[in-house]
Structures are given as C-alpha cells and as structure tokens.
Coordinates of C-alpha atoms in Angstrom, one line a residue:
M1 CA -1.9 65.0 50.8
N2 CA -1.2 61.7 49.0
T3 CA 2.5 62.7 48.9
L4 CA 2.4 63.4 52.6
N5 CA 0.7 60.1 53.3
T6 CA 3.2 58.2 51.3
L7 CA 6.2 59.9 53.0
T8 CA 4.7 59.3 56.4
T9 CA 4.0 55.7 55.7
E10 CA 7.6 55.2 54.4
T11 CA 8.9 56.9 57.5
A12 CA 6.9 54.7 59.8
N13 CA 8.0 51.6 57.9
T14 CA 11.6 52.7 58.1
M15 CA 11.3 53.0 61.9
T16 CA 9.5 49.7 62.1
T17 CA 12.2 48.0 59.9
S18 CA 14.8 49.4 62.2
T19 CA 13.7 47.0 64.9
T20 CA 13.7 43.9 62.8
G21 CA 15.9 44.4 59.7
S22 CA 19.1 43.6 61.5
T23 CA 17.7 40.3 62.7
Q24 CA 16.6 39.3 59.2
Q25 CA 19.9 40.1 57.5
A26 CA 21.1 36.5 57.7
A27 CA 19.4 33.4 58.9
A28 CA 21.7 31.6 61.3
P29 CA 22.7 28.1 60.5
S30 CA 21.8 26.9 64.0
A31 CA 20.1 28.2 67.1
A32 CA 23.4 28.5 69.0
T33 CA 24.9 30.4 66.1
D34 CA 22.0 32.8 66.0
K35 CA 22.4 33.6 69.7
R36 CA 26.1 34.2 69.1
E37 CA 25.1 36.4 66.1
A38 CA 22.8 38.5 68.2
K39 CA 25.5 39.3 70.6
K40 CA 26.5 43.0 70.4
G41 CA 30.0 44.2 70.5
S42 CA 31.9 47.5 70.9
L43 CA 32.1 49.6 67.8
A44 CA 35.8 50.0 68.4
A45 CA 36.1 46.4 67.1
F46 CA 35.8 47.8 63.5
K47 CA 39.4 49.1 63.8
G48 CA 40.4 45.5 63.2
L49 CA 38.8 45.7 59.7
M50 CA 41.1 48.5 58.6
P51 CA 43.7 46.2 56.9
F52 CA 40.8 44.9 54.7
L53 CA 39.4 48.3 54.0
R54 CA 42.6 50.2 53.3
P55 CA 43.3 48.8 49.8
Y56 CA 40.0 50.3 48.6
R57 CA 40.5 53.9 49.6
R58 CA 39.7 55.2 46.1
Q59 CA 36.4 53.3 45.9
F60 CA 35.4 54.7 49.3
A61 CA 36.2 58.2 48.1
M62 CA 34.0 57.6 45.0
A63 CA 31.2 56.4 47.2
G64 CA 31.6 59.4 49.4
V65 CA 31.3 61.8 46.5
A66 CA 28.2 60.0 45.2
L67 CA 26.8 60.0 48.7
V68 CA 27.2 63.8 49.2
V69 CA 25.7 64.5 45.7
A70 CA 22.7 62.3 46.5
A71 CA 22.1 63.8 49.9
C72 CA 22.3 67.4 48.5
S73 CA 19.9 66.4 45.7
T74 CA 17.4 65.0 48.2
L75 CA 17.6 68.2 50.3
A76 CA 17.0 70.3 47.2
I77 CA 13.6 68.7 46.4
P78 CA 11.6 70.4 49.2
A79 CA 13.0 73.8 48.1
A80 CA 11.8 73.1 44.6
F81 CA 8.4 72.3 45.9
K82 CA 8.3 75.6 47.8
Q83 CA 9.2 77.5 44.6
M84 CA 6.5 75.6 42.7
I85 CA 3.8 76.5 45.3
D86 CA 4.8 80.1 46.0
L87 CA 6.0 81.3 42.6
G88 CA 3.8 79.1 40.4
F89 CA 0.5 78.7 42.0
G90 CA 0.8 81.9 44.0
G91 CA 1.7 84.2 41.1
A92 CA -0.6 87.1 40.3
N93 CA -0.2 86.9 36.5
G94 CA -1.3 83.7 34.9
G95 CA 1.4 83.6 32.2
K96 CA 4.0 84.3 34.7
S97 CA 2.7 81.4 36.9
I98 CA 2.8 79.0 34.0
E99 CA 6.3 80.1 33.2
H100 CA 7.4 79.5 36.7
V101 CA 5.7 76.2 37.0
D102 CA 7.4 75.0 33.9
L103 CA 10.8 76.1 35.1
V104 CA 10.3 74.6 38.5
F105 CA 9.2 71.2 37.1
L106 CA 12.2 71.2 34.8
A107 CA 14.5 72.0 37.7
L108 CA 12.7 69.3 39.8
F109 CA 13.2 66.7 37.0
A110 CA 16.9 67.7 36.8
V111 CA 17.4 67.3 40.5
A112 CA 15.6 63.9 40.4
T113 CA 17.9 62.8 37.5
V114 CA 21.0 63.9 39.5
L115 CA 19.6 62.1 42.5
A116 CA 19.0 58.9 40.5
L117 CA 22.5 58.9 39.0
A118 CA 24.2 59.6 42.3
T119 CA 22.1 57.0 44.2
A120 CA 22.9 54.3 41.5
A121 CA 26.6 55.2 41.7
R122 CA 26.5 55.0 45.5
F123 CA 24.6 51.8 45.5
Y124 CA 26.9 50.1 43.0
T125 CA 30.2 51.3 44.7
V126 CA 29.2 50.4 48.3
S127 CA 27.7 47.1 47.2
W128 CA 31.0 46.3 45.3
L129 CA 32.9 47.3 48.5
G130 CA 30.8 45.1 50.7
E131 CA 31.2 42.0 48.4
R132 CA 34.9 42.6 47.9
V133 CA 35.8 43.2 51.5
T134 CA 33.7 40.2 52.6
A135 CA 35.3 38.0 50.1
D136 CA 38.8 39.1 51.3
I137 CA 37.8 38.4 54.9
R138 CA 36.4 35.0 54.1
N139 CA 39.6 34.1 52.2
A140 CA 41.8 35.4 55.0
V141 CA 39.9 33.5 57.7
Y142 CA 39.8 30.2 55.7
S143 CA 43.4 30.5 54.7
H144 CA 44.3 31.0 58.3
V145 CA 42.2 28.1 59.6
V146 CA 43.5 25.5 57.2
T147 CA 47.1 26.2 58.5
Q148 CA 46.1 25.3 62.0
S149 CA 47.3 22.1 63.6
P150 CA 45.0 19.3 64.8
E151 CA 45.3 20.7 68.3
F152 CA 43.1 23.7 67.1
F153 CA 40.4 21.3 65.9
E154 CA 40.4 19.4 69.2
T155 CA 38.9 22.4 70.9
T156 CA 37.1 24.2 68.1
Q157 CA 34.0 22.8 66.4
T158 CA 33.9 22.8 62.6
G159 CA 30.4 24.3 62.7
E160 CA 31.7 27.2 64.8
V161 CA 34.4 28.0 62.2
L162 CA 31.9 27.7 59.3
S163 CA 29.4 30.0 61.2
R164 CA 32.1 32.6 61.5
I165 CA 33.1 32.4 57.9
T166 CA 29.5 32.6 56.6
T167 CA 27.1 34.2 59.1
D168 CA 29.5 36.6 60.8
T169 CA 31.0 37.8 57.5
T170 CA 27.5 38.4 56.2
L171 CA 26.9 40.8 59.0
I172 CA 30.1 42.6 58.2
Q173 CA 29.1 42.7 54.5
A174 CA 25.8 44.4 55.5
V175 CA 27.8 47.1 57.4
V176 CA 30.4 47.7 54.8
G177 CA 28.1 47.4 51.8
T178 CA 25.0 49.1 53.2
S179 CA 25.1 50.4 56.8
I180 CA 28.2 52.7 56.5
S181 CA 26.7 54.4 53.4
M182 CA 23.2 54.5 55.0
A183 CA 24.6 56.0 58.2
L184 CA 26.6 58.8 56.4
R185 CA 23.7 59.5 54.1
N186 CA 21.2 59.8 56.9
V187 CA 23.6 61.9 59.1
L188 CA 23.8 64.3 56.2
L189 CA 20.1 64.3 55.6
F190 CA 19.4 64.7 59.3
I191 CA 21.8 67.6 59.8
G192 CA 20.7 69.3 56.5
G193 CA 17.0 68.7 57.1
L194 CA 17.3 70.0 60.6
V195 CA 19.0 73.2 59.5
M196 CA 16.4 73.7 56.8
L197 CA 13.6 73.2 59.2
F198 CA 14.9 76.0 61.4
V199 CA 15.5 78.2 58.4
T200 CA 11.9 77.6 57.3
S201 CA 10.2 78.0 60.7
P202 CA 12.1 78.0 64.0
K203 CA 8.8 77.8 66.0
L204 CA 7.4 74.8 64.2
S205 CA 10.8 73.1 64.2
A206 CA 11.1 73.2 68.0
I207 CA 7.6 71.7 68.3
I208 CA 8.1 68.9 65.8
I209 CA 11.5 67.9 67.1
G210 CA 10.1 67.6 70.6
L211 CA 7.2 65.5 69.4
L212 CA 9.4 63.3 67.2
I213 CA 11.6 62.5 70.2
L214 CA 8.5 61.5 72.2
T215 CA 7.3 59.5 69.2
V216 CA 10.5 57.6 68.6
L217 CA 11.1 56.5 72.2
P218 CA 8.1 54.2 72.5
I219 CA 8.8 52.8 69.0
V220 CA 12.4 51.9 70.0
M221 CA 11.3 50.5 73.3
F222 CA 8.7 48.2 71.8
G223 CA 11.1 47.4 68.9
R224 CA 13.4 45.6 71.4
R225 CA 10.6 43.1 72.0
V226 CA 10.1 42.6 68.3
R227 CA 13.9 42.0 67.9
K228 CA 13.8 39.4 70.6
L229 CA 10.8 37.6 69.0
S230 CA 12.6 37.7 65.7
R231 CA 15.6 36.0 67.2
D232 CA 13.4 33.4 68.9
S233 CA 11.7 32.8 65.5
Q234 CA 15.0 32.2 63.8
D235 CA 16.0 29.9 66.7
R236 CA 12.9 27.7 66.2
I237 CA 13.5 27.6 62.4
A238 CA 17.1 26.7 63.0
D239 CA 16.1 23.9 65.4
A240 CA 13.7 22.5 62.8
S241 CA 16.4 22.6 60.1
A242 CA 19.0 21.0 62.3
M243 CA 16.6 18.2 63.2
A244 CA 15.7 17.6 59.6
G245 CA 19.4 17.6 58.5
E246 CA 20.3 15.1 61.2
I247 CA 17.4 12.7 60.3
L248 CA 18.0 13.0 56.6
N249 CA 21.6 12.0 57.1
A250 CA 20.6 8.9 59.0
M251 CA 17.7 7.7 56.9
P252 CA 18.8 4.1 56.6
T253 CA 18.9 3.8 60.4
V254 CA 15.6 5.6 60.8
Q255 CA 13.9 3.2 58.3
A256 CA 15.6 0.2 59.7
F257 CA 14.1 0.9 63.1
T258 CA 10.7 1.9 61.5
H259 CA 10.9 5.4 63.0
E260 CA 9.5 7.3 60.0
K261 CA 6.2 8.3 61.7
I262 CA 8.0 9.2 65.0
E263 CA 10.5 11.4 63.2
S264 CA 7.8 13.0 61.1
G265 CA 5.9 13.8 64.3
R266 CA 9.0 15.3 65.9
F267 CA 9.6 17.4 62.9
G268 CA 6.0 18.5 62.7
A269 CA 6.0 19.5 66.4
S270 CA 9.2 21.5 65.8
V271 CA 7.7 23.2 62.7
E272 CA 4.5 24.1 64.6
G273 CA 6.6 25.6 67.4
A274 CA 8.4 27.7 64.8
F275 CA 5.1 28.8 63.4
A276 CA 3.7 29.8 66.8
T277 CA 6.8 31.8 67.5
A278 CA 6.7 33.4 64.1
M279 CA 3.0 34.4 64.6
R280 CA 4.0 36.1 67.9
R281 CA 6.6 38.0 66.0
I282 CA 4.2 38.9 63.2
R283 CA 1.6 40.2 65.7
A284 CA 4.1 42.2 67.6
R285 CA 5.5 43.7 64.3
A286 CA 1.9 44.5 63.1
L287 CA 1.2 46.3 66.4
L288 CA 4.5 48.2 66.1
T289 CA 3.7 49.2 62.5
M290 CA 0.3 50.5 63.6
I291 CA 1.8 52.4 66.6
A292 CA 4.6 53.9 64.4
I293 CA 2.2 55.1 61.7
V294 CA -0.3 56.6 64.1
L295 CA 2.3 58.4 66.1
V296 CA 4.4 59.7 63.2
F297 CA 1.3 60.6 61.1
G298 CA -0.3 62.2 64.1
T299 CA 2.8 64.3 64.8
I300 CA 3.0 65.5 61.2
V301 CA -0.8 66.2 61.0
F302 CA -0.6 68.2 64.2
V303 CA 2.3 70.3 62.9
L304 CA 0.5 70.7 59.6
W305 CA -2.5 72.0 61.4
L306 CA -0.4 74.6 63.2
G307 CA 1.2 75.5 59.9
A308 CA -2.2 75.8 58.1
H309 CA -3.2 78.3 60.8
A310 CA 0.0 80.2 60.3
V311 CA -0.7 80.3 56.5
L312 CA -4.2 81.6 57.1
E313 CA -2.8 84.2 59.5
G314 CA -0.3 85.3 56.9
T315 CA 2.8 84.6 59.0
M316 CA 3.8 81.7 56.7
T317 CA 3.4 81.0 52.9
G318 CA 1.9 77.8 51.5
G319 CA 5.3 77.0 50.0
D320 CA 7.0 77.4 53.4
L321 CA 4.5 74.9 54.9
G322 CA 5.0 72.4 52.1
Q323 CA 8.8 72.7 52.4
F324 CA 8.6 72.3 56.2
I325 CA 6.6 69.1 56.0
L326 CA 8.9 67.5 53.5
Y327 CA 12.0 68.4 55.5
A328 CA 10.3 67.1 58.6
S329 CA 9.6 63.8 56.8
I330 CA 13.3 63.6 55.8
V331 CA 14.5 64.2 59.4
A332 CA 12.1 61.6 60.7
G333 CA 13.2 59.1 58.2
A334 CA 16.8 59.8 58.9
I335 CA 16.2 59.2 62.7
G336 CA 14.6 55.8 62.0
A337 CA 17.3 54.7 59.6
L338 CA 20.1 55.7 62.0
S339 CA 18.4 53.7 64.7
E340 CA 18.5 50.7 62.4
V341 CA 22.1 51.2 61.4
M342 CA 23.3 51.5 65.0
G343 CA 21.6 48.2 66.0
E344 CA 23.1 46.5 63.0
A345 CA 26.5 48.0 63.5
Q346 CA 26.6 46.8 67.1
R347 CA 25.8 43.2 66.0
A348 CA 28.4 43.4 63.2
A349 CA 30.9 44.7 65.8
G350 CA 30.3 41.5 67.8
A351 CA 30.8 39.4 64.6
T352 CA 34.0 41.3 63.9
E353 CA 35.3 40.6 67.4
R354 CA 34.7 36.9 66.9
L355 CA 36.4 36.9 63.5
L356 CA 39.4 38.8 64.8
E357 CA 39.6 36.4 67.7
L358 CA 39.7 33.5 65.2
M359 CA 42.4 35.3 63.1
S360 CA 44.5 35.8 66.2
V361 CA 44.9 32.1 66.9
K362 CA 48.4 30.9 66.0
S363 CA 49.2 27.3 65.3
Q364 CA 51.8 25.7 67.6
I365 CA 53.2 23.9 64.5
Q366 CA 55.1 26.4 62.4
S367 CA 57.7 26.1 59.7
P368 CA 61.1 27.4 60.8
A369 CA 62.2 30.9 59.8
V370 CA 65.2 29.4 57.9
P371 CA 64.2 25.8 57.0
L372 CA 66.8 23.2 56.1
P373 CA 66.5 21.2 52.8
L374 CA 66.2 17.4 52.7
P375 CA 69.1 15.6 51.2
P376 CA 68.6 14.2 47.6
R377 CA 66.1 11.3 47.6
A378 CA 67.9 7.9 47.9
A379 CA 67.0 5.1 45.6
N380 CA 65.7 2.9 48.3
G381 CA 63.6 5.4 50.3
A382 CA 64.0 7.6 53.4
A383 CA 65.6 6.9 56.8
L384 CA 63.5 7.7 59.9
T385 CA 64.9 8.0 63.4
L386 CA 63.1 8.6 66.7
S387 CA 65.2 9.4 69.7
D388 CA 63.7 9.3 73.2
V389 CA 60.4 10.7 72.1
S390 CA 57.7 11.4 74.7
F391 CA 54.4 12.9 73.9
S392 CA 51.0 13.7 75.5
Y393 CA 48.0 15.2 73.6
P394 CA 47.3 18.8 74.5
S395 CA 43.7 17.8 75.4
R396 CA 44.9 15.3 78.0
P397 CA 48.4 16.4 79.1
D398 CA 48.5 14.1 82.1
T399 CA 48.2 11.0 80.0
A400 CA 51.4 9.9 78.1
A401 CA 50.6 8.7 74.6
L402 CA 54.3 7.9 74.0
G403 CA 57.0 7.5 76.6
H404 CA 60.7 7.6 75.9
L405 CA 60.4 5.9 72.6
S406 CA 63.4 5.3 70.3
L407 CA 63.3 3.7 66.9
D408 CA 65.6 3.6 63.9
I409 CA 64.1 2.7 60.5
K410 CA 66.5 2.2 57.6
P411 CA 65.9 3.3 54.0
G412 CA 63.8 0.8 52.1
E413 CA 62.8 -1.1 55.3
T414 CA 59.2 -2.2 55.9
V415 CA 58.3 -1.9 59.5
A416 CA 55.0 -3.1 60.9
V417 CA 53.6 -1.6 64.2
V418 CA 51.1 -3.7 66.1
G419 CA 49.6 -3.6 69.5
P420 CA 46.3 -3.2 71.3
S421 CA 44.1 -0.1 70.8
G422 CA 45.5 3.0 72.6
A423 CA 49.1 1.7 72.4
G424 CA 50.2 4.8 70.5
K425 CA 50.4 3.5 66.9
T426 CA 48.4 6.2 65.2
T427 CA 50.1 8.8 67.4
L428 CA 53.4 7.8 65.8
F429 CA 52.0 8.7 62.3
Q430 CA 50.7 12.0 63.6
L431 CA 54.2 12.9 64.9
F432 CA 55.8 11.7 61.6
L433 CA 53.6 14.2 59.7
R434 CA 54.3 16.8 62.4
F435 CA 50.6 17.4 63.2
Y436 CA 52.0 17.6 66.8
D437 CA 55.5 18.1 68.2
P438 CA 56.7 15.8 71.0
Q439 CA 57.3 17.3 74.4
S440 CA 60.8 15.8 74.4
G441 CA 63.0 13.9 72.1
S442 CA 63.5 14.3 68.3
I443 CA 62.4 12.8 65.0
K444 CA 64.7 12.9 62.0
L445 CA 64.0 12.2 58.4
D446 CA 67.1 11.4 56.4
G447 CA 69.2 12.8 59.3
V448 CA 67.3 16.2 59.4
D449 CA 65.2 17.1 62.5
I450 CA 61.7 17.4 61.1
T451 CA 61.2 20.6 63.1
Q452 CA 63.9 22.2 60.9
L453 CA 62.0 21.3 57.7
E454 CA 59.5 23.5 56.0
L455 CA 56.1 21.8 56.6
H456 CA 55.3 21.3 52.9
T457 CA 58.8 19.8 52.3
L458 CA 58.2 17.3 55.2
R459 CA 54.7 16.3 54.2
D460 CA 55.5 16.1 50.5
A461 CA 58.0 13.3 51.4
I462 CA 55.3 11.3 53.1
G463 CA 52.3 9.4 51.7
I464 CA 49.6 8.1 54.0
V465 CA 46.7 5.8 53.7
P466 CA 44.5 6.6 56.8
Q467 CA 42.2 4.2 58.5
D468 CA 39.3 6.6 58.0
T469 CA 39.4 7.3 54.3
V470 CA 38.4 10.8 53.1
I471 CA 36.6 11.0 49.8
F472 CA 35.9 14.5 48.5
S473 CA 32.7 15.6 46.6
A474 CA 34.3 15.2 43.2
D475 CA 34.8 12.5 40.5
A476 CA 37.1 9.5 40.8
M477 CA 39.8 11.1 38.7
E478 CA 40.0 14.2 40.9
N479 CA 39.9 12.2 44.1
I480 CA 42.9 10.2 43.1
R481 CA 44.7 13.2 41.6
Y482 CA 44.5 14.8 45.1
G483 CA 47.7 12.8 45.8
R484 CA 49.5 14.9 43.2
A485 CA 47.7 17.9 41.7
G486 CA 49.8 18.0 38.5
A487 CA 49.4 14.3 37.6
S488 CA 48.2 13.4 34.1
D489 CA 45.1 11.3 33.5
A490 CA 47.4 8.4 32.5
E491 CA 49.3 8.6 35.8
V492 CA 46.1 8.6 37.7
I493 CA 44.8 5.5 35.9
Q494 CA 48.2 3.8 36.5
A495 CA 47.9 4.5 40.2
A496 CA 44.4 3.2 40.2
K497 CA 45.5 0.0 38.5
L498 CA 48.3 -0.5 41.1
A499 CA 45.7 -0.1 43.9
A500 CA 43.3 -2.6 42.3
A501 CA 40.8 0.3 41.9
H502 CA 40.8 0.6 38.1
E503 CA 38.3 -2.2 37.5
F504 CA 35.5 -1.0 39.8
I505 CA 36.0 2.6 38.7
E506 CA 35.6 1.6 35.0
R507 CA 32.3 -0.1 36.0
L508 CA 30.9 3.2 37.4
P509 CA 28.3 5.0 35.2
Q510 CA 30.8 7.6 33.9
G511 CA 34.0 5.8 34.7
Y512 CA 36.7 8.1 36.1
Q513 CA 34.3 11.0 35.6
S514 CA 31.7 9.5 38.0
F515 CA 30.8 11.7 40.9
L516 CA 31.5 9.7 44.1
G517 CA 29.0 11.5 46.3
E518 CA 29.4 13.4 49.6
R519 CA 32.0 11.5 51.7
G520 CA 32.1 8.8 49.0
V521 CA 28.6 7.5 49.8
R522 CA 28.4 5.8 46.4
L523 CA 31.3 3.5 47.2
S524 CA 31.8 0.6 49.5
G525 CA 34.3 0.8 52.4
G526 CA 36.8 -1.3 50.4
Q527 CA 36.4 0.8 47.3
R528 CA 37.0 4.0 49.3
Q529 CA 40.1 2.5 50.8
R530 CA 41.5 1.6 47.4
I531 CA 40.9 5.1 46.2
A532 CA 43.0 6.3 49.1
I533 CA 45.7 3.8 48.3
A534 CA 45.8 5.0 44.7
R535 CA 46.1 8.6 45.9
A536 CA 49.1 7.7 48.1
L537 CA 50.7 5.7 45.3
L538 CA 50.3 8.6 42.8
K539 CA 52.1 10.9 45.3
N540 CA 55.1 8.5 45.0
P541 CA 56.8 9.5 48.3
P542 CA 60.0 8.1 49.8
L543 CA 58.1 7.3 53.0
L544 CA 54.8 5.5 52.9
L545 CA 52.5 5.2 56.0
L546 CA 49.8 2.6 55.9
D547 CA 47.2 2.9 58.7
E548 CA 45.0 -0.3 58.5
A549 CA 45.3 0.1 54.7
T550 CA 43.5 -3.2 54.0
S551 CA 41.2 -3.4 57.0
A552 CA 38.0 -2.7 54.9
L553 CA 38.8 -5.1 52.1
D554 CA 37.3 -8.5 51.4
A555 CA 39.8 -11.4 50.9
E556 CA 40.0 -11.1 47.1
S557 CA 40.5 -7.3 47.2
E558 CA 43.0 -7.6 50.1
R559 CA 45.0 -10.1 48.0
L560 CA 45.1 -7.7 45.0
V561 CA 45.9 -4.6 47.1
Q562 CA 48.5 -6.5 49.1
T563 CA 50.3 -7.5 45.9
A564 CA 50.1 -3.9 44.7
L565 CA 51.4 -2.5 48.0
E566 CA 54.3 -5.0 47.9
A567 CA 55.2 -3.7 44.5
A568 CA 54.8 -0.1 45.6
M569 CA 57.0 -0.6 48.7
V570 CA 60.0 -1.2 46.4
G571 CA 62.3 1.8 46.5
R572 CA 60.6 3.4 49.6
T573 CA 60.5 3.0 53.3
T574 CA 57.1 1.8 54.6
V575 CA 55.6 1.8 58.0
I576 CA 52.4 -0.3 58.5
I577 CA 49.9 -0.2 61.3
A578 CA 47.7 -3.3 61.3
H579 CA 45.5 -5.2 63.7
R580 CA 45.2 -8.1 61.2
L581 CA 48.5 -9.8 61.6
A582 CA 48.2 -11.6 58.3
T583 CA 49.0 -8.3 56.6
V584 CA 52.3 -7.8 58.4
Q585 CA 53.9 -11.2 58.4
R586 CA 56.2 -10.3 55.5
A587 CA 57.5 -7.1 57.1
D588 CA 61.2 -6.8 57.6
R589 CA 60.6 -6.0 61.2
I590 CA 57.6 -5.9 63.5
I591 CA 57.4 -3.5 66.4
V592 CA 55.0 -4.4 69.2
M593 CA 53.7 -1.4 71.2
E594 CA 51.8 -1.2 74.5
D595 CA 51.0 1.9 76.6
G596 CA 53.1 4.1 74.4
K597 CA 56.3 2.0 74.6
I598 CA 58.0 -0.6 72.4
V599 CA 57.8 -3.9 74.3
E600 CA 58.8 -6.3 71.5
T601 CA 60.8 -6.2 68.3
G602 CA 61.5 -8.9 65.7
T603 CA 60.1 -10.9 62.8
H604 CA 56.9 -12.8 62.8
S605 CA 58.5 -16.1 63.5
S606 CA 60.9 -14.8 66.2
L607 CA 58.1 -13.0 68.0
V608 CA 55.8 -16.0 67.9
A609 CA 58.7 -18.1 69.4
L610 CA 59.2 -15.4 72.1
G611 CA 55.7 -16.2 73.5
G612 CA 54.9 -12.6 74.4
I613 CA 52.2 -10.2 73.5
Y614 CA 52.5 -10.7 69.7
A615 CA 52.4 -14.5 70.2
N616 CA 49.1 -14.1 72.1
L617 CA 47.7 -11.8 69.4
A618 CA 48.7 -14.2 66.7
A619 CA 47.3 -17.2 68.5
L620 CA 44.0 -15.5 69.0
Q621 CA 43.7 -14.3 65.4
F622 CA 44.9 -17.4 63.6
H623 CA 42.9 -19.7 65.8
S624 CA 39.8 -17.6 65.1
V625 CA 40.5 -17.8 61.4
H626 CA 41.0 -21.6 61.6
V627 CA 37.7 -22.0 63.5
Q628 CA 35.8 -20.0 61.0
H629 CA 37.2 -22.1 58.1

C-alpha cells in the first residue's frame, strides 16, 4: 500500500507540475519579456530548428536507443511484481516459493540496473544535445545581430535582442534537452502501459481509462488558472527587479535629491505586490495539488476495490491486480507528463518563431559579392571624395540629413567640419564608415566607391574617436588594444603616451591591468576620451575621424591631446568635427555646414573675414572666452 501511495502521489505531483513547470523554466528579465515568453506558437515552427539539429543525428539516435531500453525496463517492472506475488507468495510448496521469490527479486534488480543505466545514458545524451544546440543557436543569433546596420538598432531594442538570445533560447533548450525525450518516453510508456492494462484485465482497463479522463479534465482546466497566476507572479518579480536596477544605476541622482526613503518605499510596495501575487499562486497550486491527489488516488482506490472483489471471486489473481495497479499508475503519470510537455512545447514554438524572425532580418548594408581592393596605402593618407550625396535616415525618410553634398578631401589634408547641431556633421562620419548608404550620389576612398569595398576593408582603413566614448568592461590595456587586436603591450603603451593617457593609467591601482568598470565608470570624461584616442592611434589608419575628440578635456589635457593629435595627423588624412572652434583653427580647410549642405569653405582667417556663419560662431565663442578670462 505504501508503494501505491507513493506512485499515486508522484502521479498527482506530475499532473500538478504540468500546469506550472513550463512557467518556471526561466524567469523572464522583464514583465514584457515574460508576456512575450508566455505566447504560444504553432509546433510547425520547430521545422526551423532542423539546421541546428541535423549535425547531431548520431547523438539523437543514441538517445533514442537509451530511451527505448529505459521505457521497456519500466514496463517490465509490473510484470516482475506479478511473478513475485503469484509464483512466490502464492506457491503451494514453501521451498519452491522461496526459490521463485529469490529469482524474481534478482530479475527485478537486474531490470532496475538496466533502467538506471539507460536512464542515465538518456539524461546525459539529451542534456548534452540541449546545451549544444542552444549554444549553437545563441552563437548564430548573436553573430547575425552584430552584422546588422545601425538601421536595425533604430527600430529594435537591445533588451528585446538579449531577451531572445537568453530567455527564448532557454525555452528551446528545455524542449531539446528535456521535453522531446520526455514526450517520446511517455508516449512509449502510455502505449505500452495501455496495452498491458488490457492484456491484464480488459474490464478494469475500460473503467480506469474512463475515470482517468474525467479526473484529468478538471485538473487541466484549473491548471490554466495556476499558469496565469504563475506568469503574473513572474511579472511582479520582474517589475521589482527592473525598478531596483533602474534606481541602483542612478544612485548619485537619488541621493542628491534625497529620495532614498521614497525609492525604498516604492520598492517595498512593489515587493509586497509580488508577494501577494505569489501567495495567490501558492494557494491555487496547493488547492490543485489537493484536488489532483484526491481524484487520482480515489480513482485508483476505486479500481483497486473492484480488483479486490475480483480476486476474492477467483476471476483475477493477486499478481494480476498488483500488475494492473502499477500499469495504471504508469499510464496516469504518462498522461500528466505529456500534458506538461505539450504546454512547454507550444511556448517554445513561440520562442522559436521569434528567434527565426530575428534570424530572417537582413542588413541593408552588405559587402559586395566580388569586392574591389583598395590601392596600396599612400605615404600621406587616403583621398576621400563625395559626389552629389543626398541622404535621409530610414526612421525619418521625409527629412533630408544631407542634400546634394559634394566634397573632395586630398591625401594628408586636415579638414574641419563645423556648424550648428543637426547640420549633418555626424551623419557624414556614419556614411564614411558605411553604417548607412546614401539614397543618391557616391563616396569614394582612394578612388574606389566604398560600396564596392568589403566592409572590413573599408572600416580597417578608418580610425574614429566618437563623441560618446565607449569603454568596455575590461582593463585599460585591453580597452586600448581594441583598436588593433594583435598589438603588443609596448605598442599599446606607446599609443597611450601619444594620447596623453599613459600618466593617468600608470596612477591607477594596477596600472594598465586596472579594471575600468562598466562603461568606464572609474574614469572621468576626459580620461575616457583619451582612452578612445589611444585606441584610434593604435589602429594607425590612413583616414582619421575625430568627432569632438577634445570636447571633454580640461585645458591642460586638451593642450596635451592636441599636440599628440597633430603629431598623429602626419601621414594621414584627418576629418575633424568640433563645436569648439579653437580646436580647428589650424586645419588646412574648414567646412561650414547648415541643414545638410556646405555653406562656407575656407581657412579660419578667410572665413572670419567673410563675415558669415563661421564668423558669427567665432565671435560668440571667442568673446565668451574673453569675458570669462
């Protein structure tokens, strides 16, 4: 009876878990993500996974063999119990009974050993497959995303991409590494157990199947409510986590405005809301567990009662009854497990659809099928030519960022681009790097249209110091080495010296091995910019783009960096964007832009004499500086 109780409880728990297990596979990173995650999809979406599954056919075959052996071993156990009861305990001769009991127990142990080995082999193989296929999918998705142009990231949130790479692939991992195996195993157990039920007793089989169907229906119906409450609980937890992350990232602001108590109160309210939702889920699941155990146990007890009468009437042996009950438990457990697998598979199908949708996105910026080479690098840098270039950003096609712009930059020339915000200065840099293609016109580097160059060839020829410096979560040495992955430590240090960064790096606790923090939080704005300049100098490109390269520096650092940049400009073409006109006065040529067009061209002195836009900007800035002094 204890064995029966254990099996019944496990069956009930399996059915209960089927309503909630899929929700608890992976906590979503955000409430929105969890709602997306809960979305179910068509199982046909799994066809899209075939390219990832096909390379591991041998492993799937091995898992299949282990699966069949484990299922057959499980189905053999009730038959062994029947033999033990009928031939052992029911034998007329005591010695013969002991002999049979010994043989049956040895056989039972052998079956259990085979079951253990097969189950371990199946678990290891399918778990390996789940991890391997998930890793392949993550690599494929990430490799695909990093090749997308900035246009893709204008309309796609980074958090959305990360959610698909992490949460959605976790759902697929659960299907490949667990659910497929569980589904096949339980299909085999269900079919085998059902056949053996009818072989043992057709009458009792018809009764118990009907009762189990009536038992499972209310459990499944109530289980939907538990699933919804589980998702709500995850939503509330995600909300609290998102709030905590936002506040922790803004602690200086929170403390500056003395909002510590307010934010603690907000977080506390969010946590209490999550607790209340979790308690509703726990109460519902407790009720579901009670209902499942009562209904399943009641069904089995009722059939056991009928079987006991049949044994007493002599129409059934005790061994047949024991075998019947065990097969009934196996069938009930298989039904509950299949219910769980189907719900999980539907959710994973939705995740697969989202991943395949992401993989189907093609970047508008592609390398040509047959790229042209760049001519050998000239001693004095690269030539850059723009011919009648017009461009509008995809997100605002009706607004021209550049209009019919033509520009010819000679090798070794230093050209400064100035103008009010929104004039199109940074857009020029994005077109040079081919982050976007102009709607009309052409851009040529050393006489070769950049659309005919392989993207890596083009971008390897360009070094850029952006206005918003990106510092990676690594040490100073690796951050500078990002400019040229194969550079030696000595070359990195030399680039840092040229960018006036060596001195402050040496003062860091571990020097060049000092971790700079996430987004470079351990550095000042000027220090971050000097790291970026060192990175560009290490790359040593023929074309150097400086986007407000000295905007975050104090006067002393600006003087040092300006001297370093002037030395670095020798032997290369340089294009400078600057609002501070003091940094562009020594340029060979100054281009003044307004509304995406070139409106003035000349040197500092000639443009001041012209009395136009540049002269007004210069008057305002230099007068402001004079007043401050």
